[in-house]
Amino acid sequence: MLSSTIGRLTGTGSDDLALGVLGVGNIGMVHLKSARSMPGVEVCAVADALPENRARAERVGVPQTYDDYTTLLEREELDAAVIALPPFLHADAVERAAAAGVDVFVEKPLARSTEEADRMLDTAREAGIAVGVDHTLRYQPDMIGVKSEFEDGTVGHVPYASITRLNDGPLGRPPVENAPPSWPLDPDAAGGGSLLELGIHCFDVLEWLFGELEVQDASTDSTLDIPVEDAATVLLRAPETETSITLHCGSYQWEQLPEVNTRLRLEGITGTISNQDHLPQNFYAGAAKSALTNVLGRFTGDEPDVFGPTFYLQAHYEALSAFCEAIRDGERPPIDGEDGRRSLALAETAAELAAEKNTAELEPLEVTR
Amino acid sequence: MGQSNTVRGALGTDADGSAGSDRSTHPTPHGSWTPSLDERLSALESPVGEALGPVLESIADEPDRITVVPDAHYPFHPSTGMVTDPAVVGAVLDHLSWRTDADLAVAGVSTECMPFERTAEYLGYPDLCERTGAELVDLAPDSPDGDFTRQVFPVDDRSVAVSVPEQLHEDTVLVVPSLRPTDEGNVAGGMRTLGGFADAVAESAPTAVAATRAIEPACCLFDAMTAYGDEPYAANALFAGPTPVVDALAASLFGAGFDDRVIELAPDATESATGVEPRSGSSPQIRVEAVGRTATDPAVDFGAQLDTLETRLKGGTLPPSDETHPAVSIAYRLYAAVGGDAVPPQLELRGGS
């Protein structure tokens, strides 16, 4: 609990933060592994409906697993919980965590709608629990590099910026190796498509860079006959910096790891700031260098740069680490529920604008004589 | 179907990229892909009819039902060449509905990774079938339409038992594969597409050959409007002929080193399909005959287009798997143990600790 966390850090019998992870699928497992590498954090238990996910968690060394998060929250003495469940379960998990007085770190999107987010935040406020949201882009080294250059004034005034985030979405790319999850393509379960899956990260990082944003226009599309959008383009305005911004997100492009297609460009008076200038020239060479640094650090007593060689996963570690540190210090999470709600509101406004245009296109023209 | 080992070739659009019959309504497109299904379908009507020509005439004998079997193994975007373009299937259905009174069906099969119903929905098949009244059927063994018939065929000097869906065995079948490699580096041709419906204990190659013999497709129409080699290529072509022969043509486009066991076994199937015994141990001799406007338009050099297609497809493979090589996983785990780092979930050994 935000107000009394320091006094309650006794669930593990030590000063460690007692953490539970609700959902250990793909991203939940990243959070689990991050938490287990964090000084001052002890993962007490995880919950997942799938036996294979629980088995993976047990192999990692988690002492207790549950097949449903409700039981975990009832039985375990936790300080905080990571909610890495599909979006349609976020509200229920937050409600149950609030009843147990457990602070929460919620995977993005915070909720499926601002209405749902408001209910969650009201519940959290009444229970006095802290809500953090996993918006990782602003923890990525390339984004940090862009912000640093921007704040140093290296290109002067920035009238225009653009951000693009693309991946292959739930359907993936060949070769087909696993059955795709169905919930990301279910609007009731996910709340939407690319705007909530990818765009929401972009909204968060843009507000971090430029301050509050206004959505001016938007369009969405589906490249297949799927029930959610897999492409969205949004025109934004940042009044504080007087910057016009275009955002494009799409879950239609085959992704070849380790390359990740995120491009951020700030067009300034004297030049351009690009995140590409802050990525490793060669991912494999960068990974080797990071690994070597960590190995040498063992001999000098330095803490390892967790997930450093992977470049992108280290942002997830940093995001969770910052949340845990804030909880431990009795402070507001650096990216809290209000931040998550604001990104959600931008995505929602964009979706509504796009839907209005799509509806207008479908309406027959009135014939007058 | 004309000469026994002849493949009929047709361009999907005119040489200038426009859509054939009506240049006023189909201006030269920009880019290689036309997003509108209706526009693609309209552009393909003539070329599909020209490619299928004699087959459509023979089918006029009024079978009870004609089942079209596309490559719809997973909902990849049709512009990748990784599945049959539903517009090609739509054009086939339109032609069949004009030429015959037979019932029409489009068949697919659910896999471990994807129910056919979901794939078909994402690719737009329900609307496409509704236009011609065609039935959309999942012929997986555990589906309601999954009655199977078992047969035994000699393949490569041994007997191969194969069970195929009753519907494919009894119906007149048109198989419409996409021109692409498989995960295993073979041609995902007509025979392998049909093999995907079969239940057998033999390896995939003899199963595909035996399934083709059991089903006896009336024709194979290869959708090479977009082909996939190492990347998509807008080849703008259709090839029609006996299934083993068109498959052999496809394999030859991927290059001499493209060792496809199905094609190796194809002479056996070719004889069955064409009534002509090929030379012992040889691949069938294939002649590609340009048909329709592709043959008459002086601006078209179909031979040169085939050469380009061969160049673009030669040695083509699918993208590498994201699955981490076990050696990399072991190396990372060793590093993590020494460096005090965490092992990313993606680098865990499957089923291991």
XYZ file of C-alpha atoms in Angstrom:
722
model
C 0.000 0.000 0.000
C 1.320 3.371 -0.957
C 0.904 4.982 2.460
C 2.179 2.142 4.564
C 4.437 0.093 2.321
C 7.586 0.492 4.368
C 5.859 -0.772 7.465
C 4.365 -3.755 5.639
C 7.504 -5.091 3.954
C 7.511 -8.060 6.217
C 5.581 -10.589 4.165
C 8.811 -12.411 3.296
C 10.195 -12.202 6.778
C 12.775 -9.711 5.547
C 12.939 -6.208 4.123
C 12.415 -7.618 0.643
C 9.372 -6.538 -1.330
C 7.028 -9.559 -1.496
C 5.824 -9.805 -5.082
C 3.303 -11.991 -6.859
C 2.983 -12.309 -10.637
C -0.514 -12.809 -12.023
C -0.132 -14.347 -15.476
C 3.179 -15.807 -16.636
C 2.676 -16.061 -20.379
C 5.141 -14.233 -22.613
C 5.407 -10.853 -20.937
C 4.530 -12.186 -17.487
C 7.545 -14.487 -17.682
C 9.748 -11.494 -18.553
C 8.423 -9.724 -15.437
C 8.973 -12.834 -13.349
C 12.565 -13.182 -14.508
C 13.157 -9.473 -14.032
C 11.776 -9.550 -10.499
C 13.861 -12.558 -9.545
C 16.978 -10.668 -10.614
C 16.060 -7.557 -8.644
C 17.787 -6.805 -5.396
C 15.306 -6.342 -2.557
C 12.465 -8.174 -4.326
C 11.278 -11.681 -3.590
C 8.790 -13.414 -5.869
C 6.573 -15.394 -3.488
C 4.092 -16.873 -5.949
C 2.699 -16.764 -9.461
C -0.713 -17.614 -10.904
C -1.563 -18.810 -14.376
C -4.446 -20.820 -15.778
C -2.141 -22.802 -18.079
C -0.266 -25.748 -16.505
C 2.687 -25.328 -18.898
C 3.163 -21.722 -17.796
C 3.042 -22.738 -14.134
C 5.572 -25.479 -14.851
C 7.927 -22.943 -16.449
C 7.616 -20.715 -13.389
C 8.368 -23.655 -11.098
C 11.458 -24.485 -13.162
C 12.626 -20.912 -12.671
C 12.374 -21.479 -8.915
C 9.069 -19.875 -7.894
C 8.123 -21.491 -4.553
C 4.339 -21.420 -4.996
C 2.092 -21.474 -8.061
C -1.690 -21.144 -8.365
C -4.054 -21.838 -11.212
C -6.043 -18.697 -10.475
C -4.984 -15.291 -9.247
C -7.915 -14.924 -6.858
C -6.621 -17.714 -4.650
C -3.095 -16.339 -4.814
C -4.236 -12.918 -3.635
C -6.287 -14.479 -0.836
C -3.571 -16.760 0.460
C -0.287 -14.933 -0.025
C 1.030 -12.041 2.027
C 2.133 -9.712 -0.754
C 3.372 -6.171 -0.933
C 2.773 -5.849 -4.676
C 1.502 -7.812 -7.645
C 2.340 -7.696 -11.330
C -0.826 -8.015 -13.433
C 0.241 -9.544 -16.722
C -3.165 -10.962 -17.614
C -5.149 -10.254 -20.795
C -6.825 -6.799 -20.625
C -10.292 -8.173 -19.904
C -9.015 -9.440 -16.536
C -7.192 -6.267 -15.431
C -10.166 -4.667 -13.699
C -11.068 -7.794 -11.741
C -7.440 -8.395 -10.734
C -7.024 -4.793 -9.553
C -10.255 -5.040 -7.577
C -9.115 -8.217 -5.841
C -5.646 -6.795 -5.214
C -7.269 -3.698 -3.737
C -9.343 -5.895 -1.411
C -6.104 -7.529 -0.280
C -4.343 -4.170 0.071
C -1.719 -5.073 -2.544
C -0.128 -2.454 -4.818
C -0.251 -3.324 -8.521
C 1.958 -2.996 -11.582
C -0.427 -3.440 -14.531
C 0.631 -4.488 -18.012
C -0.488 -2.056 -20.728
C -3.125 -1.169 -21.693
C -4.254 -0.311 -18.178
C -7.852 -1.107 -19.168
C -10.046 -1.659 -22.213
C -11.621 1.796 -21.942
C -11.283 4.986 -19.925
C -14.571 4.118 -18.254
C -13.118 0.834 -17.023
C -9.868 2.593 -16.065
C -11.815 5.130 -13.999
C -13.543 2.369 -12.068
C -10.195 0.666 -11.457
C -8.540 3.850 -10.290
C -11.465 4.707 -8.027
C -11.234 1.262 -6.461
C -7.474 1.650 -6.021
C -7.861 5.117 -4.514
C -10.492 3.929 -2.027
C -8.318 0.993 -0.995
C -5.201 3.143 -0.827
C -3.163 0.971 -3.194
C -0.694 2.278 -5.757
C -1.166 1.547 -9.464
C 1.810 1.457 -11.844
C 1.551 0.798 -15.580
C 4.092 -1.018 -17.746
C 4.886 1.544 -20.438
C 8.367 0.452 -21.390
C 9.269 2.578 -24.398
C 10.491 5.447 -22.256
C 12.945 3.076 -20.558
C 14.557 2.028 -23.835
C 18.102 3.372 -24.289
C 17.303 4.727 -27.761
C 14.307 6.706 -26.456
C 16.326 7.988 -23.511
C 18.951 9.117 -26.041
C 16.333 11.021 -28.054
C 14.960 12.733 -24.941
C 18.424 13.715 -23.829
C 19.232 15.296 -27.206
C 15.847 17.048 -27.301
C 16.307 18.497 -23.848
C 19.864 19.543 -24.673
C 18.390 21.643 -27.466
C 20.608 20.062 -30.099
C 18.181 20.772 -32.963
C 16.388 23.835 -31.613
C 12.628 24.096 -31.943
C 10.931 20.906 -33.159
C 7.894 21.752 -35.347
C 7.326 18.129 -36.435
C 7.893 14.636 -35.095
C 6.915 11.168 -36.239
C 6.782 7.801 -34.575
C 6.163 4.389 -36.129
C 5.822 1.118 -34.257
C 5.241 -2.066 -36.235
C 5.250 -5.748 -35.434
C 3.663 -8.960 -36.615
C 0.830 -9.024 -34.105
C -0.830 -12.146 -32.762
C -0.858 -13.959 -36.119
C 2.926 -13.832 -36.450
C 4.922 -14.753 -39.509
C 6.127 -17.957 -41.135
C 7.155 -20.510 -40.141
C 4.030 -21.101 -38.077
C 5.143 -22.675 -34.806
C 2.384 -22.031 -32.299
C -1.336 -21.441 -32.248
C -1.968 -17.697 -31.959
C -3.863 -16.473 -28.913
C -7.438 -15.535 -29.719
C -8.033 -12.725 -27.210
C -5.850 -10.054 -28.933
C -8.192 -10.251 -31.941
C -11.334 -10.108 -29.801
C -12.413 -6.481 -29.288
C -14.381 -7.376 -26.151
C -11.381 -9.050 -24.570
C -8.614 -6.708 -25.721
C -10.545 -3.454 -25.981
C -9.206 -2.830 -29.485
C -6.386 -3.621 -31.866
C -3.101 -1.930 -32.725
C -4.016 1.335 -31.018
C -4.187 -0.392 -27.637
C -1.430 -2.910 -28.315
C 1.229 -0.664 -29.855
C -0.127 2.864 -30.179
C -0.547 3.167 -26.432
C 3.220 2.825 -25.956
C 3.753 5.577 -28.520
C 1.257 7.927 -26.842
C 3.055 7.435 -23.543
C 6.529 8.111 -24.912
C 5.289 11.154 -26.866
C 3.713 12.708 -23.757
C 6.939 11.986 -21.895
C 8.795 13.916 -24.589
C 6.360 16.718 -25.510
C 3.884 17.080 -22.639
C 0.131 16.721 -22.970
C -1.114 15.822 -26.433
C -4.263 16.545 -28.392
C -5.595 14.130 -31.002
C -6.534 16.047 -34.164
C -7.340 13.246 -36.597
C -7.041 9.500 -37.008
C -7.695 6.639 -39.372
C -7.662 2.906 -38.818
C -7.605 -0.100 -41.094
C -7.530 -3.888 -41.096
C -5.368 -5.652 -43.655
C -7.296 -8.908 -43.093
C -10.944 -9.566 -42.208
C -10.221 -9.392 -38.493
C -12.510 -7.789 -35.904
C -9.966 -5.218 -34.666
C -7.799 -2.656 -36.430
C -4.277 -3.806 -37.301
C -3.150 -0.399 -38.551
C -3.745 3.100 -37.226
C -2.464 6.555 -38.135
C -2.978 9.489 -35.778
C -2.319 13.208 -36.151
C -1.412 14.826 -32.833
C -0.536 18.265 -31.554
C 1.652 19.085 -28.548
C 0.625 22.620 -27.457
C 3.510 23.088 -25.025
C 6.272 22.557 -27.606
C 4.104 23.547 -30.608
C 4.923 20.299 -32.321
C 2.742 18.489 -34.846
C 3.172 14.738 -34.628
C 2.177 11.778 -36.765
C 1.913 8.375 -35.181
C 1.545 5.113 -37.063
C 1.187 1.751 -35.403
C 0.520 -1.553 -37.073
C 0.523 -5.213 -36.172
C 0.722 -6.350 -39.779
C 4.473 -6.443 -40.497
C 6.599 -9.561 -40.201
C 9.103 -8.918 -37.457
C 12.573 -10.410 -37.583
C 14.147 -10.339 -34.155
C 16.422 -8.836 -32.930
C 15.466 -5.976 -35.252
C 12.403 -4.158 -33.916
C 10.649 -1.662 -36.161
C 10.239 1.408 -33.964
C 11.218 4.708 -35.529
C 11.092 8.067 -33.766
C 12.227 11.217 -35.538
C 12.170 14.761 -34.238
C 12.573 17.264 -37.062
C 14.165 20.373 -35.582
C 15.332 23.692 -37.002
C 18.982 22.703 -37.162
C 18.632 18.989 -37.804
C 16.998 15.683 -36.924
C 17.034 13.604 -33.767
C 16.449 9.931 -34.513
C 16.223 6.922 -32.233
C 18.152 5.012 -34.898
C 21.233 6.996 -33.850
C 20.897 5.560 -30.353
C 20.547 1.894 -31.275
C 23.529 -0.452 -31.352
C 25.132 -0.401 -34.794
C 25.202 -4.166 -34.619
C 22.892 -5.932 -32.176
C 25.147 -8.943 -31.825
C 28.263 -6.856 -31.181
C 26.256 -4.755 -28.712
C 25.033 -7.902 -26.973
C 28.562 -9.275 -26.718
C 29.836 -5.998 -25.267
C 27.010 -5.888 -22.713
C 27.610 -9.515 -21.737
C 31.328 -8.877 -21.293
C 30.602 -5.844 -19.115
C 28.314 -7.925 -16.893
C 30.879 -10.709 -16.549
C 33.627 -8.230 -15.648
C 31.172 -6.627 -13.200
C 31.091 -9.852 -11.194
C 34.752 -9.330 -10.384
C 34.389 -5.644 -9.523
C 31.216 -6.138 -7.472
C 28.937 -4.167 -9.814
C 25.271 -5.102 -10.199
C 24.604 -6.709 -13.604
C 22.757 -4.807 -16.278
C 19.841 -7.284 -16.309
C 18.790 -8.339 -19.829
C 21.452 -5.906 -21.095
C 22.500 -8.090 -24.050
C 18.901 -8.261 -25.271
C 18.645 -4.438 -25.531
C 14.830 -4.360 -25.528
C 14.022 -6.577 -22.540
C 16.154 -4.439 -20.246
C 13.450 -1.756 -20.589
C 10.941 -4.138 -18.976
C 13.380 -4.736 -16.130
C 13.912 -1.015 -15.647
C 10.158 -0.286 -15.675
C 9.384 -2.911 -13.025
C 12.459 -1.981 -11.014
C 11.378 1.684 -10.926
C 7.906 0.646 -9.770
C 9.266 -1.594 -7.007
C 11.659 1.109 -5.870
C 8.816 3.632 -5.665
C 6.680 1.192 -3.643
C 9.566 0.443 -1.344
C 10.140 4.179 -0.810
C 6.447 4.862 -0.302
C 6.317 7.081 -3.383
C 4.033 7.314 -6.409
C 5.021 4.897 -9.205
C 6.935 6.798 -11.924
C 4.294 5.773 -14.488
C 1.076 5.555 -12.534
C -2.543 4.836 -13.222
C -3.271 8.400 -14.297
C -0.482 8.162 -16.923
C -1.921 4.868 -18.118
C -5.387 6.368 -18.273
C -4.152 9.387 -20.268
C -2.525 7.163 -22.915
C -5.725 5.135 -23.004
C -7.798 8.290 -23.492
C -5.648 9.323 -26.458
C -6.038 5.879 -28.037
C -9.760 5.968 -27.370
C -10.171 9.415 -28.943
C -8.204 8.282 -31.998
C -10.371 5.169 -32.320
C -13.557 7.246 -32.031
C -12.406 9.748 -34.674
C -11.474 6.937 -37.034
C -14.790 5.160 -36.409
C -16.737 8.352 -37.190
C -14.944 8.619 -40.524
C -15.422 4.950 -41.316
C -19.138 5.264 -40.545
C -19.423 8.402 -42.688
C -17.792 6.574 -45.586
C -20.330 3.769 -45.326
C -23.397 6.022 -45.172
C -25.094 6.423 -48.555
C -25.154 9.894 -50.026
C -28.486 11.631 -49.841
C -29.954 12.249 -53.288
C -31.816 15.543 -53.674
C -33.683 16.878 -56.668
C -6.602 -30.899 -70.685
C -4.763 -30.295 -73.966
C -1.407 -32.055 -74.266
C -0.713 -34.337 -71.345
C 2.328 -32.609 -69.905
C 1.394 -29.106 -70.920
C 0.836 -26.352 -68.422
C -1.341 -23.459 -69.493
C 0.106 -20.115 -68.446
C -1.704 -16.795 -68.243
C -0.899 -13.361 -66.935
C -3.255 -12.121 -64.243
C -3.260 -8.594 -65.637
C -2.159 -7.057 -68.918
C 1.467 -6.272 -69.641
C 0.970 -2.667 -68.559
C -0.385 -3.840 -65.225
C -3.993 -2.942 -66.004
C -6.745 -5.388 -65.419
C -7.391 -6.807 -68.830
C -10.795 -6.485 -70.282
C -11.792 -2.967 -69.383
C -8.967 -0.457 -69.186
C -11.350 2.433 -68.627
C -12.541 1.037 -65.312
C -9.224 -0.561 -64.341
C -6.485 2.029 -64.739
C -2.859 1.041 -64.324
C -2.457 0.344 -60.590
C 0.236 1.810 -58.405
C 2.319 -0.693 -56.524
C 1.953 -4.416 -56.901
C -1.069 -5.098 -54.727
C -4.689 -4.118 -55.218
C -6.271 -4.120 -51.733
C -9.856 -4.340 -52.989
C -10.960 -7.967 -53.260
C -13.659 -6.944 -55.753
C -11.140 -5.268 -58.042
C -8.729 -8.192 -57.894
C -11.538 -10.619 -58.553
C -12.783 -8.593 -61.498
C -9.263 -8.417 -62.958
C -8.806 -12.173 -62.585
C -12.027 -13.317 -64.225
C -10.648 -13.488 -67.774
C -7.191 -14.868 -66.933
C -8.638 -17.589 -64.711
C -11.085 -18.553 -67.428
C -8.294 -18.654 -70.010
C -6.010 -20.718 -67.789
C -8.702 -23.226 -66.887
C -10.215 -23.304 -70.433
C -10.416 -27.036 -71.288
C -11.034 -27.989 -67.673
C -14.113 -25.817 -67.561
C -15.335 -27.483 -70.752
C -14.822 -30.967 -69.349
C -16.480 -30.046 -66.091
C -19.583 -29.070 -68.030
C -20.430 -32.793 -67.808
C -22.294 -31.732 -64.697
C -20.798 -33.323 -61.626
C -22.972 -33.154 -58.514
C -20.485 -31.041 -56.663
C -17.185 -29.311 -57.386
C -14.862 -28.649 -54.471
C -12.165 -26.001 -54.725
C -9.153 -26.546 -52.478
C -7.021 -23.441 -51.931
C -3.876 -23.053 -49.866
C -5.487 -21.608 -46.758
C -3.245 -23.187 -44.157
C -2.899 -20.008 -42.062
C -4.187 -16.417 -42.314
C -1.117 -14.852 -43.879
C -1.853 -11.777 -45.908
C -2.440 -12.785 -49.553
C 0.013 -10.107 -50.741
C 2.823 -12.201 -49.250
C 2.245 -15.119 -51.610
C 2.074 -17.402 -48.569
C -1.543 -18.367 -49.209
C -3.770 -18.549 -52.260
C -5.285 -15.153 -52.987
C -8.996 -15.547 -52.167
C -9.671 -13.437 -55.278
C -8.288 -16.275 -57.437
C -10.619 -18.686 -55.650
C -13.483 -16.221 -56.136
C -12.779 -16.011 -59.863
C -12.742 -19.826 -60.063
C -16.072 -20.022 -58.219
C -17.597 -17.394 -60.517
C -16.547 -19.368 -63.605
C -17.850 -22.612 -62.188
C -21.173 -21.048 -61.248
C -21.560 -19.724 -64.806
C -20.538 -22.968 -66.508
C -22.280 -25.592 -64.386
C -25.259 -26.215 -62.172
C -23.118 -28.237 -59.805
C -23.033 -27.414 -56.115
C -19.841 -25.626 -55.165
C -17.672 -25.934 -52.094
C -14.417 -24.508 -50.797
C -12.529 -26.910 -48.559
C -9.837 -26.394 -45.978
C -8.505 -28.277 -43.022
C -7.939 -27.237 -39.434
C -4.415 -27.697 -38.136
C -2.915 -27.866 -34.650
C -2.115 -24.189 -34.958
C -5.289 -22.849 -36.453
C -8.925 -23.855 -36.928
C -9.875 -23.551 -40.596
C -12.970 -21.556 -39.644
C -10.772 -18.818 -38.198
C -8.356 -18.798 -41.131
C -11.235 -18.683 -43.607
C -12.884 -15.822 -41.732
C -9.719 -13.705 -41.596
C -9.073 -14.302 -45.309
C -12.622 -13.318 -46.226
C -13.880 -16.691 -47.471
C -17.392 -16.561 -45.915
C -18.362 -13.472 -47.973
C -16.647 -14.885 -51.032
C -18.575 -18.153 -50.803
C -21.858 -16.379 -50.173
C -21.615 -14.665 -53.579
C -21.842 -17.968 -55.424
C -23.653 -20.011 -52.805
C -20.567 -22.149 -52.280
C -20.315 -24.102 -49.059
C -17.269 -23.595 -46.855
C -16.177 -26.891 -45.312
C -13.553 -27.951 -42.810
C -12.459 -31.480 -43.715
C -10.390 -32.188 -40.612
C -10.951 -35.738 -39.310
C -12.816 -34.564 -36.203
C -15.034 -32.059 -38.011
C -18.703 -32.725 -38.902
C -17.756 -33.056 -42.591
C -14.776 -35.268 -41.833
C -15.848 -38.694 -43.171
C -12.794 -40.434 -44.590
C -12.178 -43.186 -47.099
C -9.083 -45.376 -46.964
C -7.154 -46.511 -50.027
C -3.788 -48.088 -50.755
C -1.511 -47.055 -53.621
C 1.907 -48.173 -54.750
C 4.302 -45.257 -54.353
C 8.041 -45.666 -54.867
C 7.796 -49.472 -54.914
C 5.882 -49.707 -51.665
C 2.276 -49.598 -50.623
C 1.057 -46.420 -49.021
C -2.246 -46.471 -47.180
C -3.955 -43.140 -47.099
C -7.296 -41.904 -45.794
C -8.764 -38.895 -47.537
C -11.999 -37.021 -46.939
C -14.941 -38.675 -48.616
C -15.957 -35.350 -50.104
C -12.631 -34.905 -51.922
C -12.699 -38.514 -53.098
C -16.190 -38.251 -54.536
C -16.293 -34.662 -55.773
C -14.676 -33.095 -58.783
C -11.748 -31.288 -57.202
C -9.834 -28.206 -58.324
C -6.748 -27.603 -56.230
C -5.496 -24.012 -56.161
C -2.149 -23.848 -54.354
C 0.120 -20.849 -53.862
C 3.624 -20.740 -55.327
C 5.777 -20.848 -52.212
C 8.160 -23.082 -50.307
C 7.125 -25.030 -47.210
C 8.752 -24.887 -43.782
C 10.745 -27.970 -44.780
C 11.983 -26.411 -48.021
C 9.689 -28.165 -50.473
C 7.190 -26.782 -52.929
C 3.825 -26.203 -51.277
C 2.149 -27.374 -54.443
C -1.091 -29.057 -55.344
C -0.030 -32.492 -54.123
C 1.165 -31.228 -50.736
C -1.974 -29.110 -50.387
C -4.077 -32.246 -50.932
C -1.712 -34.236 -48.708
C -2.607 -31.851 -45.899
C -6.106 -33.384 -45.893
C -4.864 -36.953 -45.668
C -4.513 -39.171 -42.674
C -1.604 -41.576 -43.149
C 1.367 -43.010 -41.346
C 3.786 -42.582 -44.252
C 6.064 -39.547 -44.532
C 4.587 -36.392 -45.998
C 5.903 -36.907 -49.559
C 4.439 -40.357 -50.317
C 1.312 -39.307 -48.401
C 0.912 -36.295 -50.690
C 1.374 -38.450 -53.792
C -1.021 -41.118 -52.549
C -3.593 -38.509 -51.514
C -3.419 -36.977 -54.983
C -4.033 -40.363 -56.544
C -6.940 -41.014 -54.214
C -8.541 -37.637 -54.863
C -7.712 -37.449 -58.585
C -8.091 -33.676 -58.883
C -9.513 -32.494 -62.188
C -6.928 -29.755 -62.376
C -4.372 -27.745 -60.463
C -4.447 -23.964 -60.838
C -1.240 -22.516 -59.401
C -1.752 -19.025 -57.996
C 1.486 -17.239 -58.851
C -0.074 -13.786 -58.878
C 2.194 -13.243 -55.904
C 4.833 -15.896 -55.364
C 7.119 -16.277 -52.366
C 10.797 -17.044 -52.794
C 13.006 -15.404 -50.186
C 10.494 -12.569 -50.344
C 7.173 -11.926 -52.060
C 7.311 -11.348 -55.801
C 4.357 -10.029 -57.794
C 4.732 -12.568 -60.600
C 1.278 -11.854 -62.004
C 0.896 -15.374 -63.388
C -1.421 -18.359 -63.259
C -0.497 -21.903 -64.289
C -3.012 -24.671 -64.890
C -2.577 -28.345 -65.687
C -2.436 -31.834 -64.195
C -1.452 -31.503 -60.549
C 1.861 -33.429 -60.614
C 2.933 -31.613 -63.758
C 2.206 -28.141 -62.429
C 3.955 -29.087 -59.176
C 6.993 -30.196 -61.150
C 6.998 -26.870 -62.993
C 6.860 -25.078 -59.653
C 9.733 -27.135 -58.285
C 11.791 -26.376 -61.368
C 11.237 -22.650 -60.798
C 12.812 -22.979 -57.352
C 15.936 -24.430 -58.982
C 17.643 -27.676 -59.760
C 18.876 -28.082 -56.198
C 15.356 -27.887 -54.859
C 15.088 -31.481 -53.847
C 11.423 -32.281 -53.472
C 10.610 -35.851 -52.658
C 7.088 -35.395 -53.989
C 8.434 -34.395 -57.393
C 10.834 -37.318 -57.286
C 7.821 -39.534 -56.839
C 5.794 -37.542 -59.341
C 6.352 -39.654 -62.484
C 4.226 -42.294 -60.845
C 1.479 -39.783 -60.130
C 1.983 -38.105 -63.483
C 1.233 -41.320 -65.280
C -1.947 -41.626 -63.315
C -2.935 -38.060 -63.978
C -2.047 -37.848 -67.647
C -2.091 -41.390 -68.933
C 1.432 -40.943 -70.278
C 4.323 -42.853 -68.853
C 7.284 -40.565 -68.353
C 10.823 -41.733 -68.911
C 11.946 -43.970 -66.096
C 13.473 -42.043 -63.206
C 12.959 -38.697 -64.864
C 10.832 -35.725 -64.055
C 8.002 -35.162 -66.484
C 8.870 -33.087 -69.532
C 6.851 -29.943 -69.160
C 5.761 -27.498 -71.816
C 4.356 -24.148 -70.751
C 1.853 -22.811 -73.237
C 0.793 -19.186 -73.017
C -2.955 -18.900 -73.467
C -5.528 -16.174 -74.047
C -4.329 -12.584 -74.190
C -1.003 -13.710 -72.798
C -0.465 -15.553 -76.094
C -1.846 -12.894 -78.420
C -0.601 -9.660 -76.878
C 2.609 -8.737 -78.768
C 3.800 -6.771 -75.735
C 3.960 -9.955 -73.651
C 7.089 -12.100 -73.611
C 5.830 -14.881 -71.383
C 9.062 -16.849 -71.711
C 11.035 -13.901 -70.392
C 8.568 -13.551 -67.513
C 9.064 -17.207 -66.649
C 12.829 -16.682 -66.665
C 12.435 -13.723 -64.305
C 10.167 -15.748 -62.053
C 12.759 -18.517 -61.941
C 15.470 -16.004 -61.056
C 13.375 -14.532 -58.263
C 12.389 -17.907 -56.791
C 15.632 -19.822 -57.208
C 16.667 -21.364 -53.897
C 13.915 -19.469 -52.107
C 13.132 -20.375 -48.532
C 10.857 -19.121 -45.772
C 12.248 -16.667 -43.209
C 14.333 -18.309 -40.500
C 12.560 -19.381 -37.357
C 12.650 -17.086 -34.345
C 13.297 -20.203 -32.346
C 16.699 -19.815 -30.776
C 19.299 -22.393 -31.724
C 19.972 -24.676 -28.735
C 23.669 -23.752 -28.870
C 22.808 -20.065 -28.443
C 20.506 -20.873 -25.517
C 23.233 -22.915 -23.834
C 25.804 -20.169 -24.410
C 23.450 -17.526 -22.998
C 22.678 -19.622 -19.939
C 26.388 -20.084 -19.344
C 26.944 -16.336 -19.682
C 23.969 -15.597 -17.374
C 25.366 -17.931 -14.719
C 28.798 -16.295 -14.883
C 27.562 -12.730 -15.376
C 24.701 -12.893 -12.857
C 22.127 -12.019 -15.532
C 18.636 -13.405 -16.134
C 17.908 -15.687 -19.076
C 15.189 -14.226 -21.328
C 12.190 -16.557 -21.696
C 12.809 -16.683 -25.446
C 16.217 -18.250 -24.809
C 15.016 -20.964 -22.494
C 15.391 -24.466 -23.794
C 11.974 -25.884 -24.573
C 10.915 -28.228 -21.831
C 14.210 -27.752 -20.045
C 15.063 -25.823 -16.969
